[in-house]
PDB file of C-alpha atoms and ligand atoms in Angstrom:
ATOM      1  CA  UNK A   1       7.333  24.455  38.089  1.00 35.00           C
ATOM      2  CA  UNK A   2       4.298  25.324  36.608  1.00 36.00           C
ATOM      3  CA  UNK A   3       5.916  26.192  33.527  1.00 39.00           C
ATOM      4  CA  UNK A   4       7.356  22.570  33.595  1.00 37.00           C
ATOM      5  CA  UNK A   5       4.162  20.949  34.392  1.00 39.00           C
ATOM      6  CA  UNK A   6       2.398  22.739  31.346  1.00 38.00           C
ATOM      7  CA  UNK A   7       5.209  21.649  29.004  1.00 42.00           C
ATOM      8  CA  UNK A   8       5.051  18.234  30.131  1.00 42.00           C
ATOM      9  CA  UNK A   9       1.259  17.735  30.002  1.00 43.00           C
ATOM     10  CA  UNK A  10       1.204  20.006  26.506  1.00 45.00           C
ATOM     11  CA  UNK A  11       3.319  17.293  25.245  1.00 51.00           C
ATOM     12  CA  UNK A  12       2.168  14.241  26.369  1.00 52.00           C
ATOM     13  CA  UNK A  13      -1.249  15.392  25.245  1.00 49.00           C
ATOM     14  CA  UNK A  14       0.282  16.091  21.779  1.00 47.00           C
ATOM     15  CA  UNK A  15       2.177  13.235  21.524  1.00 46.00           C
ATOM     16  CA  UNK A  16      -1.241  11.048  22.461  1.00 45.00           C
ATOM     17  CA  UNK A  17      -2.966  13.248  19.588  1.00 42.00           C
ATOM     18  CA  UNK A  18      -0.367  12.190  16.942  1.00 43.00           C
ATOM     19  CA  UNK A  19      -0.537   8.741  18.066  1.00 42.00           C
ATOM     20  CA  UNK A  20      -4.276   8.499  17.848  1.00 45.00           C
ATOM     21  CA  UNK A  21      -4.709  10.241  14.756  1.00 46.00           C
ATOM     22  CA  UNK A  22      -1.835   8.120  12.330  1.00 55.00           C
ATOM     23  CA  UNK A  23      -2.741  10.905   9.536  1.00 60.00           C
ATOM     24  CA  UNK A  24      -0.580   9.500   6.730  1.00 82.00           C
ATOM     25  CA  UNK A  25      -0.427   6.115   5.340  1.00 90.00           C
ATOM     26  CA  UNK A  26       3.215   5.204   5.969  1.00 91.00           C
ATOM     27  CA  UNK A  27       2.100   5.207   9.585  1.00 89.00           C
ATOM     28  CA  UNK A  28      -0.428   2.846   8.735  1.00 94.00           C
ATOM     29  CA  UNK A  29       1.501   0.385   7.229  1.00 95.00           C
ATOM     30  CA  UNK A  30       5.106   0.788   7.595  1.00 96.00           C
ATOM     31  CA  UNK A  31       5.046   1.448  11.541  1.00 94.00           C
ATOM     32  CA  UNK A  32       6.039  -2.364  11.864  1.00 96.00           C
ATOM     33  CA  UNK A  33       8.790  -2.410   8.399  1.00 97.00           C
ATOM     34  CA  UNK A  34      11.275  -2.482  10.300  1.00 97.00           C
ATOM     35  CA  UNK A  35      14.368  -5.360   9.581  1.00 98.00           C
ATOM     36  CA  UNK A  36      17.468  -7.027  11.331  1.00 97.00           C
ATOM     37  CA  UNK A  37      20.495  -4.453  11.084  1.00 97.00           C
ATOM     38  CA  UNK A  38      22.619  -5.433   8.315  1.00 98.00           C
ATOM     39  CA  UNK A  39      20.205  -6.984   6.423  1.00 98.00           C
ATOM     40  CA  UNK A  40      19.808  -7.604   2.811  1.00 98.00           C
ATOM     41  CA  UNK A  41      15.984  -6.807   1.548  1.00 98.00           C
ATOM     42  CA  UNK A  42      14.429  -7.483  -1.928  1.00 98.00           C
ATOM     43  CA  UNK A  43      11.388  -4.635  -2.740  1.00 98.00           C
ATOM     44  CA  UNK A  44       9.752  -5.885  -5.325  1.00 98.00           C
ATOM     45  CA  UNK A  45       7.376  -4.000  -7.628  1.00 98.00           C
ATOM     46  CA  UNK A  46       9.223  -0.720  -6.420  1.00 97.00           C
ATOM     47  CA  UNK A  47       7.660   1.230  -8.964  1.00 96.00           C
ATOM     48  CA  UNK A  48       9.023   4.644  -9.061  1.00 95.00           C
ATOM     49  CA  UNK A  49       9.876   4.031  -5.177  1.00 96.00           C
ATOM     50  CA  UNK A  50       7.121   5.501  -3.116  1.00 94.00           C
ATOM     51  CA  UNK A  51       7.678   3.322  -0.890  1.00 95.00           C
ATOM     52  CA  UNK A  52      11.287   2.702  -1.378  1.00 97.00           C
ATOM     53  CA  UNK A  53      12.102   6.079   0.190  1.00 95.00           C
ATOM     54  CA  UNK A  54      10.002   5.291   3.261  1.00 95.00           C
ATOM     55  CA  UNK A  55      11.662   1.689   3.875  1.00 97.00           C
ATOM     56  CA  UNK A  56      14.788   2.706   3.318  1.00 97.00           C
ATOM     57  CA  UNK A  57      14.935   5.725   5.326  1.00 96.00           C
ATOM     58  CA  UNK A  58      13.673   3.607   7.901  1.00 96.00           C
ATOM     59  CA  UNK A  59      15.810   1.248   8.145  1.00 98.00           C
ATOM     60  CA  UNK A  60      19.191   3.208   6.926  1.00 98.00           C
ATOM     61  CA  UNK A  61      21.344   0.115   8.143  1.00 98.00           C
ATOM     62  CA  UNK A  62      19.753  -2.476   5.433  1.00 98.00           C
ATOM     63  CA  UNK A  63      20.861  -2.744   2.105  1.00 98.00           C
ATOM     64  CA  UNK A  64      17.432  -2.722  -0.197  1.00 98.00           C
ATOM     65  CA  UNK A  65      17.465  -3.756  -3.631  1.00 98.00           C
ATOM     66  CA  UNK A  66      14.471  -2.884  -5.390  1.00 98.00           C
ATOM     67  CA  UNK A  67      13.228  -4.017  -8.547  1.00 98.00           C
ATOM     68  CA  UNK A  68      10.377  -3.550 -11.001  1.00 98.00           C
ATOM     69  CA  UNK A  69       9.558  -5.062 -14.711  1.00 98.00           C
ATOM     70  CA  UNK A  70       9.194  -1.023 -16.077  1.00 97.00           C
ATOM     71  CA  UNK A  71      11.939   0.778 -17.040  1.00 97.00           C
ATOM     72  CA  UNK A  72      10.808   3.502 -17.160  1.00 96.00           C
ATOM     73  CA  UNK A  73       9.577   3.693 -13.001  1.00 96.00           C
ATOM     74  CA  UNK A  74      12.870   2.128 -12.047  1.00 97.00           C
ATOM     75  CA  UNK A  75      14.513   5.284 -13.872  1.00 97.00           C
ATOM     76  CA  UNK A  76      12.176   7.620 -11.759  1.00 96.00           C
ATOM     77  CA  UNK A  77      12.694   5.734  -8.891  1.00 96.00           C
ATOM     78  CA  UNK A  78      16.332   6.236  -8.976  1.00 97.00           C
ATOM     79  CA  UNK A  79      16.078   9.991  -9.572  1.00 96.00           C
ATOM     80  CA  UNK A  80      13.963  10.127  -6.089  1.00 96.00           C
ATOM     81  CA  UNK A  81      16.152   8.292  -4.338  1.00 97.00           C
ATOM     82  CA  UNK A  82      19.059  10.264  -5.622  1.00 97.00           C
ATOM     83  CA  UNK A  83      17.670  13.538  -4.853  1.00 96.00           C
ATOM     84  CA  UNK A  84      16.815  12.232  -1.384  1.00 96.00           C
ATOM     85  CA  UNK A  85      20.642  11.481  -0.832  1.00 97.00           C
ATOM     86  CA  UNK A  86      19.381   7.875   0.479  1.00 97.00           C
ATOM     87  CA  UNK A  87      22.499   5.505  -0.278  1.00 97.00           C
ATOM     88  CA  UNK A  88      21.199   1.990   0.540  1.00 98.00           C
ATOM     89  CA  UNK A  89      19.537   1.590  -2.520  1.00 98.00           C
ATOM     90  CA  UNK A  90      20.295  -0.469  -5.869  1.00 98.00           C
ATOM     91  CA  UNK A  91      17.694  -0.332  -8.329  1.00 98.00           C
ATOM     92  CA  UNK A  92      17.222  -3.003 -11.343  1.00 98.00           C
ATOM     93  CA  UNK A  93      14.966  -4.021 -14.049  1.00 98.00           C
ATOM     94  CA  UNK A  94      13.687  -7.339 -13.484  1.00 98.00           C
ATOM     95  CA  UNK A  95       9.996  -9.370 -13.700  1.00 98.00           C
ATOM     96  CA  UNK A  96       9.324 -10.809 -10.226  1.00 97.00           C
ATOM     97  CA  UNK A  97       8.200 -13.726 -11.833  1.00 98.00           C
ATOM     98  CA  UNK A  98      11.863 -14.718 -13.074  1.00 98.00           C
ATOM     99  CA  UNK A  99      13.813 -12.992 -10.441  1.00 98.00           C
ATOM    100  CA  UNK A 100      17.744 -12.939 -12.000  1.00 98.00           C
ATOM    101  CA  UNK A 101      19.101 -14.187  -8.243  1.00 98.00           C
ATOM    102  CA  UNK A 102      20.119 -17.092  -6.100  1.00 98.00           C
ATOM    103  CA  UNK A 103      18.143 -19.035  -4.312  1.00 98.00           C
ATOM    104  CA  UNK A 104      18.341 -17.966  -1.072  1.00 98.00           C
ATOM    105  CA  UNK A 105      20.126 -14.530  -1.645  1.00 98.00           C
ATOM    106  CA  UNK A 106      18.210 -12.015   0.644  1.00 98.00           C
ATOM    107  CA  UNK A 107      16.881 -11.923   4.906  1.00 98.00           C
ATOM    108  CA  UNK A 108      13.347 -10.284   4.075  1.00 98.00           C
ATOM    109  CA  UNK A 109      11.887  -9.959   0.718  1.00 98.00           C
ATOM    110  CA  UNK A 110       8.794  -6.569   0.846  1.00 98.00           C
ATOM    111  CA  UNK A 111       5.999  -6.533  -1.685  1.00 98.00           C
ATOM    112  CA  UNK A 112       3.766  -3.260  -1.768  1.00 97.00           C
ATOM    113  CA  UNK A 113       0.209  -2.946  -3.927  1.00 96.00           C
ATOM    114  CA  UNK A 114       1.609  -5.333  -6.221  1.00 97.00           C
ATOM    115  CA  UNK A 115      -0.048  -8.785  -6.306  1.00 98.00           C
ATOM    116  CA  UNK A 116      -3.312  -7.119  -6.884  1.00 96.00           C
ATOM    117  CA  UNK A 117      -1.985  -6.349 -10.556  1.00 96.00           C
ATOM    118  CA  UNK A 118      -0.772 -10.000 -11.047  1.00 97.00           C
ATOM    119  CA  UNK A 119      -2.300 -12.685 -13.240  1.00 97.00           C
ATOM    120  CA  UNK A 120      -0.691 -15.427 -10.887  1.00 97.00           C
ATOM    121  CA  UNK A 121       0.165 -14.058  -7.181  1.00 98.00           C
ATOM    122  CA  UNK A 122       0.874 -17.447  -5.520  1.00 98.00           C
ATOM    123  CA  UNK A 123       3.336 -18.489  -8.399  1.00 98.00           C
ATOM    124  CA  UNK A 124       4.796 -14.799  -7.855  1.00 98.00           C
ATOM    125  CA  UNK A 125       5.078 -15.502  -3.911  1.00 98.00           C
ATOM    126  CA  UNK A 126       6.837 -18.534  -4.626  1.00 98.00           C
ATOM    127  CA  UNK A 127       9.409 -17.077  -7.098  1.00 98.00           C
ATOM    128  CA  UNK A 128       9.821 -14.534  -4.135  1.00 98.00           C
ATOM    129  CA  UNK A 129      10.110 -17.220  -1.448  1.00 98.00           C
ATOM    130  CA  UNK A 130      12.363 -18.754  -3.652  1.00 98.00           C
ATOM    131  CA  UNK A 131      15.267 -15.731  -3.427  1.00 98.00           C
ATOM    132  CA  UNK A 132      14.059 -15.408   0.428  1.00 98.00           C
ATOM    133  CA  UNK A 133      16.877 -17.540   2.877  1.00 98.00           C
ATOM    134  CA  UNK A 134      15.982 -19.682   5.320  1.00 98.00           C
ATOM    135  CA  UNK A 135      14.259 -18.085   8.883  1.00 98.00           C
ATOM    136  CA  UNK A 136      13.486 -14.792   6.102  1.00 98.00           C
ATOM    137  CA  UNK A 137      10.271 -12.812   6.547  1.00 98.00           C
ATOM    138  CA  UNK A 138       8.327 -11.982   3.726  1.00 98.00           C
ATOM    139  CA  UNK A 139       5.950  -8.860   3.793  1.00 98.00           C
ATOM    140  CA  UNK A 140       3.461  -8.225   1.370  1.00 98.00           C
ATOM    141  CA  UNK A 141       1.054  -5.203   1.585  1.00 98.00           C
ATOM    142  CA  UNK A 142      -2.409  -4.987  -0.298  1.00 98.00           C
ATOM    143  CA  UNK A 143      -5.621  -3.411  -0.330  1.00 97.00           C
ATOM    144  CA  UNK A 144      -8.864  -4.386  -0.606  1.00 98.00           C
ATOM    145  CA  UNK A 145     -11.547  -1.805  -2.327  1.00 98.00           C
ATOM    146  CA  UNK A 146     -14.382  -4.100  -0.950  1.00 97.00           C
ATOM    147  CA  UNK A 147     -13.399  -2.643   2.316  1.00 98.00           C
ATOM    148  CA  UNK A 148     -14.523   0.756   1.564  1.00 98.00           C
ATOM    149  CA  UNK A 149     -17.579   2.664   3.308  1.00 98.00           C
ATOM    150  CA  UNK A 150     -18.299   5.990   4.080  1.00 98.00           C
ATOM    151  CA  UNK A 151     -20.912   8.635   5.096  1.00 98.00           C
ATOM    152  CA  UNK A 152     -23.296   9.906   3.844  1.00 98.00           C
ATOM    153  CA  UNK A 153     -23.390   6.299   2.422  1.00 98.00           C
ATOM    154  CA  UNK A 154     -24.231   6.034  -1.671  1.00 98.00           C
ATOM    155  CA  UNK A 155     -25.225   3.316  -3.870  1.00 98.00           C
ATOM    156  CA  UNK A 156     -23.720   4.798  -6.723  1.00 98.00           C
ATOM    157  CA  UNK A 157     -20.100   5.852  -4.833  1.00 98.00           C
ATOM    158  CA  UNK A 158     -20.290   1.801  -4.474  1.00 98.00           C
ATOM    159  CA  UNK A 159     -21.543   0.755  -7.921  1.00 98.00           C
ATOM    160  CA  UNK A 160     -18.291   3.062  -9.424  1.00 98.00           C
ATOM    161  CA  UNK A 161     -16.050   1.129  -6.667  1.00 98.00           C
ATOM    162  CA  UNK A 162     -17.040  -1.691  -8.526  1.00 98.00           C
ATOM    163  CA  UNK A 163     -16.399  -1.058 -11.991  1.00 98.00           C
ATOM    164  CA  UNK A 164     -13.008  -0.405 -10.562  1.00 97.00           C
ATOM    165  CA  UNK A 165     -13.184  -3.939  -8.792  1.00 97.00           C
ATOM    166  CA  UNK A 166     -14.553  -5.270 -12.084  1.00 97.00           C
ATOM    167  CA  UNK A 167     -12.186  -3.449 -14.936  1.00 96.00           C
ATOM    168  CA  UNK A 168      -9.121  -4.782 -12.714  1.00 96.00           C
ATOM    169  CA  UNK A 169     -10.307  -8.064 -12.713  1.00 96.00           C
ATOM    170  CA  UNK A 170     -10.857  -8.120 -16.688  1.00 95.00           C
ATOM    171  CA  UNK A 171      -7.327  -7.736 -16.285  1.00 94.00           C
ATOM    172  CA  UNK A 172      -6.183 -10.231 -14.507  1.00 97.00           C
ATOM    173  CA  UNK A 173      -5.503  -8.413 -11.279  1.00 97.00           C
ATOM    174  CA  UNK A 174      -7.885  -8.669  -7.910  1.00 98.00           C
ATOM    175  CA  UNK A 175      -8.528  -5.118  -6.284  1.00 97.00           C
ATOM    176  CA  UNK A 176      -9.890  -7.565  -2.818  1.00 98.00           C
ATOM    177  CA  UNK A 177      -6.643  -9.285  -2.602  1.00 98.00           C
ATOM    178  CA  UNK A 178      -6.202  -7.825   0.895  1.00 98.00           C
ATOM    179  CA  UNK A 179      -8.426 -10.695   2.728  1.00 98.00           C
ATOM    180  CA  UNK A 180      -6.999 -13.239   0.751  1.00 98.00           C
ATOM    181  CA  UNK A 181      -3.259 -12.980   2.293  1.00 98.00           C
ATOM    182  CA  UNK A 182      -4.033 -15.544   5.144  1.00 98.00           C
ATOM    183  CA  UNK A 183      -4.749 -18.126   2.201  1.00 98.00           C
ATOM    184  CA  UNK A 184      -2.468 -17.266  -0.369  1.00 98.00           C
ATOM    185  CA  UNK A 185       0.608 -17.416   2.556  1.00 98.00           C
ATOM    186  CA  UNK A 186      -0.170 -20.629   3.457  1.00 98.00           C
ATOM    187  CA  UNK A 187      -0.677 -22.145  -0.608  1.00 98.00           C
ATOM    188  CA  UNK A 188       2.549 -21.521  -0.943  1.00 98.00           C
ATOM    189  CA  UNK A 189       4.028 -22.640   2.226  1.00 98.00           C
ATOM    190  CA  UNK A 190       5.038 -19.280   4.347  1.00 98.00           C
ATOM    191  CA  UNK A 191       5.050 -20.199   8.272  1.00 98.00           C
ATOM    192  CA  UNK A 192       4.446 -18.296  11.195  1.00 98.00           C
ATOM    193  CA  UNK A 193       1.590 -15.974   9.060  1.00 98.00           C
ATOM    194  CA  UNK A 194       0.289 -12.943  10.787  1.00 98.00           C
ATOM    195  CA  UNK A 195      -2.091 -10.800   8.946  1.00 98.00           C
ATOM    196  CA  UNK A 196      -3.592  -7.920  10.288  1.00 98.00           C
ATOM    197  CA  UNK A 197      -5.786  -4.983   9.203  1.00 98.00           C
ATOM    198  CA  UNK A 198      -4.452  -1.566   8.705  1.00 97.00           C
ATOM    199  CA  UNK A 199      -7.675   0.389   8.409  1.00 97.00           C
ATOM    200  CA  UNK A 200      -7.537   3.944   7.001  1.00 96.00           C
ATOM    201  CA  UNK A 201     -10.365   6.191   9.155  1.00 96.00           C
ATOM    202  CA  UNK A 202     -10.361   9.354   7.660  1.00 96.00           C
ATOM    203  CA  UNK A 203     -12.459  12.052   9.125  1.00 96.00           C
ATOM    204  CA  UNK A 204     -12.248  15.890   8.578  1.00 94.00           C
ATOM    205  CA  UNK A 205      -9.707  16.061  11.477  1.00 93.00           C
ATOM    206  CA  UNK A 206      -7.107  14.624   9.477  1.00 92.00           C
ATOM    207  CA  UNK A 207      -6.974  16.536   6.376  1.00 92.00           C
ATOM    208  CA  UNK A 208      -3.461  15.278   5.378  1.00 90.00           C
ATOM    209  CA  UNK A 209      -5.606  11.909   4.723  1.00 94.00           C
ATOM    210  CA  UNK A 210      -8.785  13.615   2.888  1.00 95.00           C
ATOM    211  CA  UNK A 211      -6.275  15.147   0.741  1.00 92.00           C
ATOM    212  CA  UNK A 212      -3.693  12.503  -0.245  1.00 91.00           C
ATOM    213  CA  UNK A 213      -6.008   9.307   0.738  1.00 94.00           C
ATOM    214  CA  UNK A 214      -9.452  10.075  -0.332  1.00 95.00           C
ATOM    215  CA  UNK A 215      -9.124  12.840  -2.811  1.00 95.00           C
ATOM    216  CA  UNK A 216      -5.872  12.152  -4.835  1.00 92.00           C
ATOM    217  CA  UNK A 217      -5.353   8.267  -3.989  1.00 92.00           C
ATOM    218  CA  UNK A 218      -8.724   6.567  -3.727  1.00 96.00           C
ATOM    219  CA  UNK A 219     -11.264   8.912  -5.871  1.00 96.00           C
ATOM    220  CA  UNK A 220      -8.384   9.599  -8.515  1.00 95.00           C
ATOM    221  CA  UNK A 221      -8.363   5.949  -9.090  1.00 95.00           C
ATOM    222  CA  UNK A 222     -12.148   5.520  -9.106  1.00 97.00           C
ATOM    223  CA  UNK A 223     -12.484   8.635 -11.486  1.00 96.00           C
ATOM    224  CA  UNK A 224      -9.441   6.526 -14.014  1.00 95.00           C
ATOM    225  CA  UNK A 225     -11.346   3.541 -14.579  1.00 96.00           C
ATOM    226  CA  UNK A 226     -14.552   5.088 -15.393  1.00 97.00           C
ATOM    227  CA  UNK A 227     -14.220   6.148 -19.438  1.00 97.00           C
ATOM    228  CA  UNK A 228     -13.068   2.122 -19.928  1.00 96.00           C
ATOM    229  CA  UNK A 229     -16.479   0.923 -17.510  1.00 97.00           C
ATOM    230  CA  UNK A 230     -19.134   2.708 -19.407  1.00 98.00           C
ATOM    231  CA  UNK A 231     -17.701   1.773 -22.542  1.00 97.00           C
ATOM    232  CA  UNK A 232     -17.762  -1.852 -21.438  1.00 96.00           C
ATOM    233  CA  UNK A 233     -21.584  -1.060 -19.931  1.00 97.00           C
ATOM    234  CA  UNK A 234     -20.269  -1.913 -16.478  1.00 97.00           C
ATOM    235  CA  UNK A 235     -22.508   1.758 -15.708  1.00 98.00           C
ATOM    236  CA  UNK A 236     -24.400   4.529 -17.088  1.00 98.00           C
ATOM    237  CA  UNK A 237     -22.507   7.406 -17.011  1.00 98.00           C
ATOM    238  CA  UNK A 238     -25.213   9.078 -15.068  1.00 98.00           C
ATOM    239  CA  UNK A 239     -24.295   6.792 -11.943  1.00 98.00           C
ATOM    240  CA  UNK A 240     -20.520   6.739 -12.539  1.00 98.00           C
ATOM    241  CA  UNK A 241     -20.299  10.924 -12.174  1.00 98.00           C
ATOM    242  CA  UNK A 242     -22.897  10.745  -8.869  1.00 98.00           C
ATOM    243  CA  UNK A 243     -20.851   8.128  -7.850  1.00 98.00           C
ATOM    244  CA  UNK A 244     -18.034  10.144  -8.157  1.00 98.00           C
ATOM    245  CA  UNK A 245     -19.154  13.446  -6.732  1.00 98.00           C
ATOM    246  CA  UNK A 246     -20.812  11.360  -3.854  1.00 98.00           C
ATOM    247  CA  UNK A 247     -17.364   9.758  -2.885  1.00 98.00           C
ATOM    248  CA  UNK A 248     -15.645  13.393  -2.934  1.00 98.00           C
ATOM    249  CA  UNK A 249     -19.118  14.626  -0.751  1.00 98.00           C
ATOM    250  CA  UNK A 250     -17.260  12.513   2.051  1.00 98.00           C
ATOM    251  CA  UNK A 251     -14.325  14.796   1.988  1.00 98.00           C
ATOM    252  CA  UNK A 252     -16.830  17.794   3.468  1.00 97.00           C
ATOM    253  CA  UNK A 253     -16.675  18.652   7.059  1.00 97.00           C
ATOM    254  CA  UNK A 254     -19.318  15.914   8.185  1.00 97.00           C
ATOM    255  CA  UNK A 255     -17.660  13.349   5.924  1.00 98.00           C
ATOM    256  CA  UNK A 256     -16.303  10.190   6.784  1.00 98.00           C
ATOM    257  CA  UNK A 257     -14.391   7.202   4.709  1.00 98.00           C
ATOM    258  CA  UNK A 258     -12.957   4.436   6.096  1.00 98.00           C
ATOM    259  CA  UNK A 259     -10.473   1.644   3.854  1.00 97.00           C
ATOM    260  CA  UNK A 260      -8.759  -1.695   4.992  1.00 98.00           C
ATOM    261  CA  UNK A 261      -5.272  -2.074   3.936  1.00 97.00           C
ATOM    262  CA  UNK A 262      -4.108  -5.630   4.959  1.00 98.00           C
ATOM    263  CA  UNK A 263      -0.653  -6.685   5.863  1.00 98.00           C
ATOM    264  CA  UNK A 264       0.904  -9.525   5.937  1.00 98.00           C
ATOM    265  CA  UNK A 265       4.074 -11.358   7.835  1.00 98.00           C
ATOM    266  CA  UNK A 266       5.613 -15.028   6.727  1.00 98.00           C
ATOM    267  CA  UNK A 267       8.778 -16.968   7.586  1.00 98.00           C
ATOM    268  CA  UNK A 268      10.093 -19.114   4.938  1.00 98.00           C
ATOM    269  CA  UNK A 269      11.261 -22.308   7.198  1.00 96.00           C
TER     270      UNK A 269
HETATM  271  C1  SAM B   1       0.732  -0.241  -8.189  1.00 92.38           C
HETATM  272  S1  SAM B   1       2.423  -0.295  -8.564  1.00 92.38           S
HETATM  273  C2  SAM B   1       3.114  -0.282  -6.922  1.00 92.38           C
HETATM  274  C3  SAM B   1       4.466   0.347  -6.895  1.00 92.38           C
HETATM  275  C4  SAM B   1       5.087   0.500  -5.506  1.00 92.38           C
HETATM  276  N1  SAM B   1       5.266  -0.771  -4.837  1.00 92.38           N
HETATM  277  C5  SAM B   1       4.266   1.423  -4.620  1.00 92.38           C
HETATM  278  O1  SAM B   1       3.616   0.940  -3.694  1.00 92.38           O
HETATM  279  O2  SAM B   1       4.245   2.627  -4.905  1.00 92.38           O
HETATM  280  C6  SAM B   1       2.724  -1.945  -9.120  1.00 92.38           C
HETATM  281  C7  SAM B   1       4.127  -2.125  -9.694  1.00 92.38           C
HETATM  282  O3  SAM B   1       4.365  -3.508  -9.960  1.00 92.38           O
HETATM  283  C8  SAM B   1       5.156  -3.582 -11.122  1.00 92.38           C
HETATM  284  N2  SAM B   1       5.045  -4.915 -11.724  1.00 92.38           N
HETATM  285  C9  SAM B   1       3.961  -5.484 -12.278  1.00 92.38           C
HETATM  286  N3  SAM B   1       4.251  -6.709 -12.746  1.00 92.38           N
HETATM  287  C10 SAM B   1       5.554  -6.932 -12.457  1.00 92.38           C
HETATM  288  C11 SAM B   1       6.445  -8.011 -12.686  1.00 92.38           C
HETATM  289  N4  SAM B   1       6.040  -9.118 -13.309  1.00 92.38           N
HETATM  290  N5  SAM B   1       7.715  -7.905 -12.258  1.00 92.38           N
HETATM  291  C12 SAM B   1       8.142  -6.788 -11.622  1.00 92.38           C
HETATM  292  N6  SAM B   1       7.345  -5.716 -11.388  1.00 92.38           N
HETATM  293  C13 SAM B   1       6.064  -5.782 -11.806  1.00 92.38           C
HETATM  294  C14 SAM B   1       4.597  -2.490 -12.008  1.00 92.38           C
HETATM  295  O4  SAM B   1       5.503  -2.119 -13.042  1.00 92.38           O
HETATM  296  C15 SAM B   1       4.353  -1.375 -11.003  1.00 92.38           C
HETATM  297  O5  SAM B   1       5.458  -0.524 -10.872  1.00 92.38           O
END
């Protein structure tokens, strides 16, 4: 009995603890993909399928077919998905801005970290809405680097956020497309919208997060842009390296970073 008892309370207190803590990303923002058994689902951007092993294995009785405009990713993408044995995958090469289907063609259409790279993300979203059918949900996922703060707090960790925020936008893209989902949904006509915040708190406790979130995804991507910002005199390279080692300082044991990932829901009526 009291063997029982200890089980039972050992678990519920560990399942509580895995709740509360969320410690990798696809709990973040794939706890809700979940679609219709039987479904048909266009992934767009798939890269080389990051997330195209996560949705899929989630939701093994959809059919996903997942697209991007790079060959190249599409033939990684394949070779992860082949070496996963997941089997309700087709992959093909295709811009999302001239999507080679019917209108009307799929039941939920998903879009991951991909507007933020696009030139024109409401003509995309229509192009997208365009393929969806009738009563279809579209999902798009995006961050928003404006979102990011941390302790100990630094000016410069901000100012080389920034050059990120500003190389990406010589580019065409928008790194703070997250709090713009509400607005773009509804420009191009989406109804029933729900967006909602998928915030990232990363503490010491969680060190799957400082790891692959802080160190490897965030920083990594801060560090990329910062040869391109100096040389466009976006920032010294004085600030851009404290900048740097001050957003790694918040991977030490008293360190804390927190990001906003926002996600959003639309039916196509
Ligand atoms: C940041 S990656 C995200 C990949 C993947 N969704 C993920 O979350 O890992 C953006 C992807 O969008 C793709 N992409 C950009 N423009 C595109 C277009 N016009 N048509 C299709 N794919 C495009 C890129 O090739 C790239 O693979």
């Amino acid at each position: 009995m009291e063997h029982t008892k200890y089980v039972h309370g050992y678990s519920e207190r560990e399942a509580l603890r895995l709740n509360d803590q969320a410690d990798t990303l696809e709990d973040i923002i794939h706890n809700d993909t979940v679609f219709k058994s039987g479904s048909l689902v266009l992934e767009a951007g798939c890269g080389v399928g990051a997330q195209t092993k996560i949705i899929a294995e989630k939701n093994p009785d959809s059919n996903f077919i997942s697209i991007d405009i790079s060959k190249e990713s599409i033939h990684e993408a394949q070779q992860l998905i082949k070496r996963l044995s997941i089997r309700n995958v087709v992959f093909r090469q295709a811009n999302l801005y001239k999507l080679p289907f019917q209108n009307e063609t799929f039941d939920n259409v998903i879009v991951c970290f991909v507007l933020e790279h696009l030139h024109n993300p409401a003509v995309a979203l229509n192009e997208l809405k365009r393929v969806l059918k009738n009563d279809g949900i579209m999902i798009v996922i995006e961050g928003d680097h404006g979102s990011t703060f941390f302790y100990p707090d630094s000016r410069e960790a901000h100012s080389a956020i920034d050059c990120q925020i500003q190389v990406q936008k010589e580019i065409g893209g928008n790194s703070n497309i997250g709090r713009e989902l509400y607005p773009l949904f509804k420009s191009v006509g989406f109804s029933d919208i729900v967006v909602s915040p998928r915030t990232v708190y990363v503490d010491t406790s969680k060190p799957q997060l400082v790891e692959g979130f802080i160190k490897n995804t965030f920083t990594a991507m801060i560090e990329g842009v910062g040869e391109k910002a100096i040389r466009h005199g976006l920032i010294d390279r004085m600030t851009f390296e404290k900048g740097i080692k001050d957003l790694y300082r918040t991977t030490e044991p008293d360190g804390v970073f927190i990001y906003t990932f926002f996600k959003g829901f639309g039916t196509k009526k």
